[in-house]
Tab-separated table of C-alpha atoms in Angstrom:
chain	number	residue	atom	x	y	z
A	1	MET	CA	192.166	63.628	108.968
A	2	ASP	CA	188.577	63.744	107.727
A	3	ASN	CA	187.620	62.920	104.156
A	4	THR	CA	185.396	65.935	103.713
A	5	THR	CA	184.045	64.973	100.297
A	6	GLU	CA	184.374	62.164	97.862
A	7	GLN	CA	182.419	63.187	94.802
A	8	GLY	CA	181.323	60.289	92.610
A	9	THR	CA	182.813	56.819	92.450
A	10	THR	CA	184.903	56.796	89.288
A	11	ALA	CA	188.687	56.716	89.115
A	12	ALA	CA	188.647	60.378	88.115
A	13	THR	CA	187.047	61.428	91.403
A	14	THR	CA	188.951	64.100	93.309
A	15	GLN	CA	189.154	63.517	97.038
A	16	VAL	CA	189.557	66.459	99.393
A	17	SER	CA	190.784	65.477	102.842
A	18	ARG	CA	190.980	67.796	105.805
A	19	LEU	CA	193.900	68.039	108.227
A	20	ASP	CA	193.068	69.595	111.602
A	21	PHE	CA	195.816	71.253	113.642
A	22	ASP	CA	195.634	72.128	117.339
A	23	ILE	CA	196.580	75.755	118.005
A	24	GLU	CA	196.895	77.725	121.244
A	25	TRP	CA	194.567	80.648	120.554
A	26	PRO	CA	190.853	80.758	119.644
A	27	PRO	CA	189.322	78.915	117.884
A	28	LYS	CA	191.933	76.364	119.045
A	29	HIS	CA	192.204	74.655	115.659
A	30	ALA	CA	193.203	75.369	112.066
A	31	ALA	CA	192.503	73.386	108.914
A	32	ALA	CA	194.450	72.553	105.779
A	33	TYR	CA	193.172	70.553	102.820
A	34	LEU	CA	194.794	67.825	100.772
A	35	VAL	CA	193.456	67.719	97.214
A	36	ASP	CA	194.440	64.214	96.193
A	37	GLY	CA	195.071	63.147	92.627
A	38	ALA	CA	197.892	62.388	90.240
A	39	ALA	CA	199.763	65.361	91.725
A	40	PRO	CA	198.484	65.946	95.305
A	41	LEU	CA	198.464	69.494	96.623
A	42	LEU	CA	197.825	71.137	99.984
A	43	VAL	CA	195.910	74.357	100.548
A	44	ASP	CA	197.633	75.816	103.631
A	45	CYS	CA	199.667	73.608	105.944
A	46	GLY	CA	199.144	74.209	109.653
A	47	ASP	CA	201.177	75.851	112.383
A	48	PRO	CA	204.934	75.715	113.113
A	49	GLN	CA	204.754	73.344	116.112
A	50	GLU	CA	206.343	69.885	115.962
A	51	ARG	CA	202.952	68.264	116.496
A	52	ALA	CA	201.790	69.845	113.224
A	53	GLU	CA	204.513	67.974	111.345
A	54	THR	CA	203.123	64.740	112.787
A	55	THR	CA	199.589	65.785	111.785
A	56	ILE	CA	200.677	66.231	108.171
A	57	GLN	CA	202.648	63.000	107.984
A	58	ASP	CA	199.866	60.950	109.590
A	59	GLY	CA	197.212	62.579	107.430
A	60	LEU	CA	199.139	61.933	104.244
A	61	ALA	CA	199.694	58.316	105.249
A	62	GLU	CA	195.931	57.825	105.673
A	63	THR	CA	195.499	58.671	101.974
A	64	GLY	CA	198.443	56.542	100.860
A	65	ASN	CA	200.753	59.506	100.376
A	66	ALA	CA	204.107	60.571	101.791
A	67	LEU	CA	205.651	64.022	102.123
A	68	GLU	CA	207.524	63.685	98.851
A	69	ASP	CA	204.255	62.979	97.001
A	70	VAL	CA	202.909	66.482	97.653
A	71	ALA	CA	203.475	68.442	94.460
A	72	ALA	CA	202.475	71.878	95.741
A	73	VAL	CA	201.358	74.005	98.663
A	74	VAL	CA	199.031	76.934	97.924
A	75	VAL	CA	198.896	79.596	100.650
A	76	THR	CA	195.757	81.630	101.359
A	77	HIS	CA	197.415	84.112	103.739
A	78	PRO	CA	200.618	84.504	105.787
A	79	HIS	CA	199.428	83.777	109.330
A	80	SER	CA	201.557	81.250	111.163
A	81	ASP	CA	198.737	78.704	111.631
A	82	HIS	CA	198.471	78.462	107.826
A	83	ILE	CA	202.125	78.548	106.712
A	84	GLY	CA	203.807	76.774	109.618
A	85	GLN	CA	204.857	73.621	107.773
A	86	VAL	CA	205.869	75.225	104.469
A	87	PRO	CA	209.596	74.495	105.130
A	88	LEU	CA	208.862	70.810	105.763
A	89	LEU	CA	206.956	70.432	102.508
A	90	ARG	CA	209.282	72.641	100.489
A	91	ASP	CA	212.283	70.592	101.631
A	92	ALA	CA	210.423	67.430	100.577
A	93	GLY	CA	210.059	68.818	97.045
A	94	ALA	CA	206.744	70.703	96.982
A	95	THR	CA	206.462	73.950	95.024
A	96	VAL	CA	205.014	76.762	97.159
A	97	TYR	CA	202.520	79.275	95.746
A	98	ALA	CA	201.499	82.529	97.464
A	99	PRO	CA	199.943	85.886	96.512
A	100	GLN	CA	202.449	88.313	95.031
A	101	PRO	CA	201.662	91.070	97.599
A	102	VAL	CA	202.275	88.593	100.433
A	103	LEU	CA	205.784	87.883	99.177
A	104	GLU	CA	206.418	91.610	98.819
A	105	GLN	CA	205.110	92.244	102.332
A	106	LEU	CA	207.542	89.710	103.764
A	107	GLU	CA	210.435	91.811	102.407
A	108	ARG	CA	209.348	94.862	104.399
A	109	ASP	CA	212.014	96.795	106.264
A	110	GLU	CA	211.746	96.150	110.003
A	111	GLU	CA	212.273	99.785	110.942
A	112	ASP	CA	209.445	100.846	108.633
A	113	LEU	CA	207.228	98.292	110.386
A	114	ALA	CA	208.322	99.625	113.785
A	115	GLU	CA	207.314	103.153	112.783
A	116	GLY	CA	203.844	101.982	111.812
A	117	VAL	CA	203.376	100.000	115.018
A	118	ARG	CA	204.504	102.926	117.175
A	119	ASP	CA	202.237	105.443	115.444
A	120	VAL	CA	199.131	103.265	115.414
A	121	GLY	CA	199.831	101.750	118.832
A	122	ARG	CA	200.152	105.216	120.340
A	123	SER	CA	196.937	106.310	118.625
A	124	ALA	CA	195.145	103.299	120.142
A	125	GLY	CA	196.206	104.106	123.692
A	126	TYR	CA	199.350	102.028	124.212
A	127	ARG	CA	201.987	103.762	126.308
A	128	GLY	CA	205.700	103.451	127.015
A	129	GLU	CA	206.991	99.904	127.243
A	130	ALA	CA	203.687	98.495	125.985
A	131	ILE	CA	204.335	100.103	122.594
A	132	GLU	CA	207.831	98.646	122.400
A	133	ARG	CA	206.465	95.193	123.280
A	134	GLU	CA	204.101	95.486	120.310
A	135	VAL	CA	206.993	96.584	118.079
A	136	GLU	CA	209.027	93.547	119.113
A	137	ARG	CA	206.040	91.264	118.613
A	138	ALA	CA	205.420	92.607	115.109
A	139	GLN	CA	209.074	92.401	114.079
A	140	SER	CA	209.378	88.902	115.513
A	141	SER	CA	206.293	87.811	113.543
A	142	LEU	CA	207.735	89.295	110.356
A	143	ARG	CA	211.029	87.450	110.839
A	144	ARG	CA	209.224	84.189	111.612
A	145	ASN	CA	206.915	84.438	108.600
A	146	ARG	CA	209.818	85.374	106.330
A	147	ARG	CA	211.603	82.243	107.491
A	148	LEU	CA	208.534	80.022	107.032
A	149	LEU	CA	207.400	81.434	103.681
A	150	ALA	CA	210.721	82.398	102.120
A	151	PRO	CA	209.857	84.853	99.309
A	152	ASP	CA	212.710	83.723	97.052
A	153	ASP	CA	211.541	80.110	97.265
A	154	ALA	CA	207.878	80.675	96.362
A	155	VAL	CA	205.964	81.133	93.109
A	156	ALA	CA	203.782	84.236	93.082
A	157	PHE	CA	200.226	84.449	91.800
A	158	GLU	CA	198.149	87.559	91.203
A	159	PHE	CA	194.679	88.409	92.434
A	160	GLY	CA	191.996	88.222	89.763
A	161	GLU	CA	194.091	86.168	87.367
A	162	PRO	CA	193.756	82.397	86.825
A	163	PHE	CA	196.744	80.222	87.648
A	164	SER	CA	197.365	76.488	87.411
A	165	VAL	CA	198.748	74.225	90.118
A	166	ALA	CA	199.163	70.466	89.801
A	167	GLY	CA	196.604	70.249	87.009
A	168	LEU	CA	193.979	72.453	88.703
A	169	GLU	CA	193.088	75.983	87.658
A	170	PHE	CA	192.439	78.471	90.461
A	171	GLU	CA	191.105	82.005	90.598
A	172	ALA	CA	192.483	84.052	93.490
A	173	VAL	CA	189.905	86.462	94.914
A	174	HIS	CA	191.377	89.282	96.985
A	175	THR	CA	189.619	88.979	100.363
A	176	PRO	CA	191.211	91.381	102.896
A	177	GLY	CA	189.942	92.264	106.357
A	178	HIS	CA	191.220	89.287	108.273
A	179	GLN	CA	194.552	89.725	106.482
A	180	ILE	CA	195.290	92.484	104.002
A	181	HIS	CA	196.623	90.222	101.213
A	182	HIS	CA	194.338	87.250	101.846
A	183	ALA	CA	193.337	85.069	98.881
A	184	GLY	CA	190.129	83.086	98.517
A	185	LEU	CA	190.867	80.249	96.087
A	186	LEU	CA	188.126	79.250	93.646
A	187	THR	CA	188.344	76.093	91.562
A	188	GLU	CA	186.182	73.312	90.143
A	189	LEU	CA	186.370	69.722	91.371
A	190	ASP	CA	184.364	67.104	89.494
A	191	GLY	CA	181.763	69.628	88.355
A	192	GLU	CA	181.397	71.230	91.787
A	193	ARG	CA	182.445	74.862	92.222
A	194	VAL	CA	184.431	75.127	95.460
A	195	LEU	CA	186.100	77.885	97.462
A	196	PHE	CA	189.074	77.399	99.753
A	197	SER	CA	188.218	80.432	101.848
A	198	GLY	CA	191.032	80.467	104.414
A	199	ASP	CA	189.936	82.847	107.175
A	200	ALA	CA	187.906	85.187	104.969
A	201	LEU	CA	184.617	83.253	105.098
A	202	ILE	CA	183.624	80.918	107.931
A	203	GLU	CA	180.058	79.782	108.477
A	204	SER	CA	180.100	79.295	112.243
A	205	PHE	CA	181.685	82.601	113.316
A	206	ARG	CA	183.193	85.845	112.065
A	207	PRO	CA	186.983	85.842	111.833
A	208	GLY	CA	188.769	88.706	113.559
A	209	ALA	CA	189.354	91.884	111.557
A	210	ILE	CA	193.121	91.604	112.013
A	211	HIS	CA	193.975	92.995	108.553
A	212	VAL	CA	197.449	94.531	109.130
A	213	GLY	CA	197.724	94.124	112.893
A	214	ILE	CA	198.772	97.233	114.788
A	215	ASP	CA	200.118	99.099	111.793
A	216	TYR	CA	199.148	101.651	109.166
A	217	GLY	CA	195.793	100.532	107.759
A	218	ALA	CA	194.416	99.084	110.994
A	219	TYR	CA	191.461	101.485	110.986
A	220	ASP	CA	190.456	100.201	107.499
A	221	ALA	CA	189.962	96.571	108.614
A	222	VAL	CA	186.153	96.436	108.800
A	223	ASP	CA	185.671	98.352	105.551
A	224	ALA	CA	188.140	95.944	103.937
A	225	PHE	CA	186.161	92.974	105.226
A	226	HIS	CA	183.013	94.418	103.641
A	227	ARG	CA	184.906	94.777	100.346
A	228	SER	CA	185.776	91.087	100.564
A	229	MET	CA	182.116	90.187	100.893
A	230	ASP	CA	181.384	92.430	97.881
A	231	ARG	CA	183.899	90.440	95.829
A	232	LEU	CA	182.539	87.068	96.942
A	233	GLU	CA	178.870	87.935	96.610
A	234	GLY	CA	177.026	86.819	93.480
A	235	ARG	CA	179.348	83.924	92.616
A	236	ARG	CA	178.197	80.340	92.309
A	237	VAL	CA	179.948	78.315	94.979
A	238	ASP	CA	178.681	74.854	95.892
A	239	ARG	CA	181.028	74.055	98.771
A	240	VAL	CA	183.401	76.017	101.011
A	241	TYR	CA	186.535	74.665	102.680
A	242	PRO	CA	187.390	77.187	105.448
A	243	GLY	CA	190.534	77.583	107.517
A	244	HIS	CA	188.507	77.160	110.733
A	245	GLY	CA	185.105	75.682	111.463
A	246	PRO	CA	183.350	72.970	109.463
A	247	VAL	CA	183.151	72.587	105.702
A	248	PHE	CA	179.840	74.056	104.542
A	249	THR	CA	177.544	74.485	101.559
A	250	GLY	CA	175.585	77.570	102.680
A	251	TYR	CA	177.795	80.021	100.819
A	252	ASP	CA	175.329	82.903	100.417
A	253	GLY	CA	174.182	82.567	104.016
A	254	ALA	CA	177.768	82.738	105.282
A	255	ILE	CA	178.336	85.989	103.386
A	256	GLU	CA	175.147	87.433	104.872
A	257	SER	CA	176.026	86.336	108.407
A	258	THR	CA	179.543	87.781	108.054
A	259	ARG	CA	178.120	91.135	107.011
A	260	SER	CA	175.661	91.000	109.927
A	261	ALA	CA	178.472	90.202	112.363
A	262	LEU	CA	180.530	93.118	111.060
A	263	GLU	CA	177.542	95.429	111.527
A	264	ALA	CA	177.026	94.051	115.034
A	265	LEU	CA	180.654	94.829	115.852
A	266	THR	CA	180.212	98.335	114.473
A	267	GLY	CA	177.028	98.815	116.501
A	268	GLU	CA	178.640	97.576	119.726
A	269	THR	CA	181.552	99.930	119.175
A	270	PHE	CA	179.229	102.878	118.589
A	271	GLU	CA	177.401	102.076	121.833
A	272	ALA	CA	180.749	101.965	123.645
A	273	VAL	CA	181.753	105.369	122.268
A	274	THR	CA	178.350	106.707	123.295
A	275	GLY	CA	178.779	105.245	126.772
A	276	ILE	CA	182.232	106.525	127.658
A	277	GLY	CA	183.448	108.930	124.978
A	278	PRO	CA	185.689	110.781	124.539
A	279	ALA	CA	187.826	107.664	124.938
A	280	THR	CA	190.835	105.945	123.415
A	281	PRO	CA	190.432	102.785	121.299
A	282	MET	CA	191.886	100.735	124.171
A	283	GLU	CA	189.353	102.171	126.614
A	284	ILE	CA	186.559	101.526	124.133
A	285	THR	CA	187.717	97.934	123.708
A	286	ARG	CA	187.679	97.341	127.462
A	287	TYR	CA	184.207	98.855	127.718
A	288	ARG	CA	182.975	96.685	124.831
A	289	SER	CA	184.745	93.412	125.625
A	290	GLY	CA	185.889	93.507	129.236
A	291	GLU	CA	189.422	92.219	129.741
A	292	VAL	CA	191.543	92.523	126.585
A	293	ARG	CA	193.102	89.059	126.347
A	294	TYR	CA	193.875	88.903	122.624
A	295	PRO	CA	195.118	91.561	120.152
A	296	ALA	CA	192.192	90.704	117.864
A	297	GLN	CA	189.814	92.368	120.342
A	298	LEU	CA	191.562	95.727	119.964
A	299	LEU	CA	191.999	95.279	116.217
A	300	ASP	CA	188.249	94.703	115.819
A	301	THR	CA	187.706	97.990	117.646
A	302	LEU	CA	190.172	99.900	115.460
A	303	GLY	CA	188.465	98.663	112.304
A	304	ALA	CA	185.007	99.494	113.632
A	305	LEU	CA	186.118	102.988	114.682
A	306	GLY	CA	187.455	103.624	111.195
A	307	THR	CA	184.150	102.553	109.661
A	308	LEU	CA	182.086	104.637	112.067
A	309	GLU	CA	184.197	107.728	111.468
A	310	GLY	CA	183.967	107.196	107.718
A	311	ARG	CA	180.183	107.018	108.021
A	312	GLY	CA	180.140	110.302	109.944
A	313	ARG	CA	178.761	108.794	113.150
A	314	ILE	CA	181.751	109.526	115.376
A	315	GLN	CA	184.676	111.913	115.392
A	316	SER	CA	188.191	111.794	116.770
A	317	THR	CA	190.549	114.316	118.240
A	318	GLU	CA	194.233	113.714	118.768
A	319	ARG	CA	196.419	114.716	121.701
A	320	ASP	CA	200.094	113.743	121.815
A	321	GLY	CA	199.471	111.119	119.148
A	322	VAL	CA	196.571	109.486	121.025
A	323	ARG	CA	193.112	109.379	119.457
A	324	TYR	CA	190.002	110.149	121.491
A	325	TYR	CA	186.647	109.202	119.997
A	326	SER	CA	183.256	110.722	120.683
A	327	VAL	CA	179.850	110.719	119.038
A	328	MET	CA	179.546	113.200	116.188
A	329	LYS	CA	177.750	116.323	117.355
A	330	ALA	CA	174.638	117.253	115.409
A	331	SER	CA	174.854	120.395	113.275
A	332	PRO	CA	172.993	123.375	114.783
């Protein structure tokens, strides 16, 4: 655990300590934050692996706390590397807070999810058994997340409305793109305006435009990410605590670099369509990225294709449910 900031020296000082969790996929780590005080709270809580439980217990011990001292867990978004230890903390007595749409999403009917995965997966270029593997993966993730972040055992908060947790007042900013119901959490600590940004704003790299996964809405991911930057832009934020990468103070620069990275993705995707079109999203992803090792590579492509088509730069045709993209032909 790193003590990321210790503002001032008085007894009223709020200490924010970082817990780093090892995960199996890039960027190979995830962060949660302990806001210590009379009623300690955690923002996010690592992945579901047993080693993550040890990370939390050891990190709490370093600050003189035990599991039962944690009053609350506030969730930024329902990816497993951020909600993995919710059951551990909930069973120890912590109250769990999550965005209202996240809790609603976790109640989704599995067959409805399967329909979305099949339609969008087919449109992207998946075939046969590959589509059914994606259906099983999506349903398995839904069941896992529903078990970790049990909707009936969590307190909902709304985007754009202040809410109080353990003596702190937060504003939840709706920041989709990486995840459709993602919340950026703004609060004030000892006169400093801070943002717990989850995976919506990271200084050192652009998070993947995962949004909904392979499901209805996948082609809106990049536009959604831009809307997140619109909502964050123009606010005074002195320090950002992200879900990956280092804590940083260059808030405005991170917004600008995220926008630039999204435009770079869109430009690379346009070049790929120009190079091989008409082509499926899967073919475009391979052309752009080489071997497709992670779903996020395809999901980036789907979001970029949606943005490009919305801007009138490319067009798609559909055959047997599969989309084929090509550069928009100039009007005669």
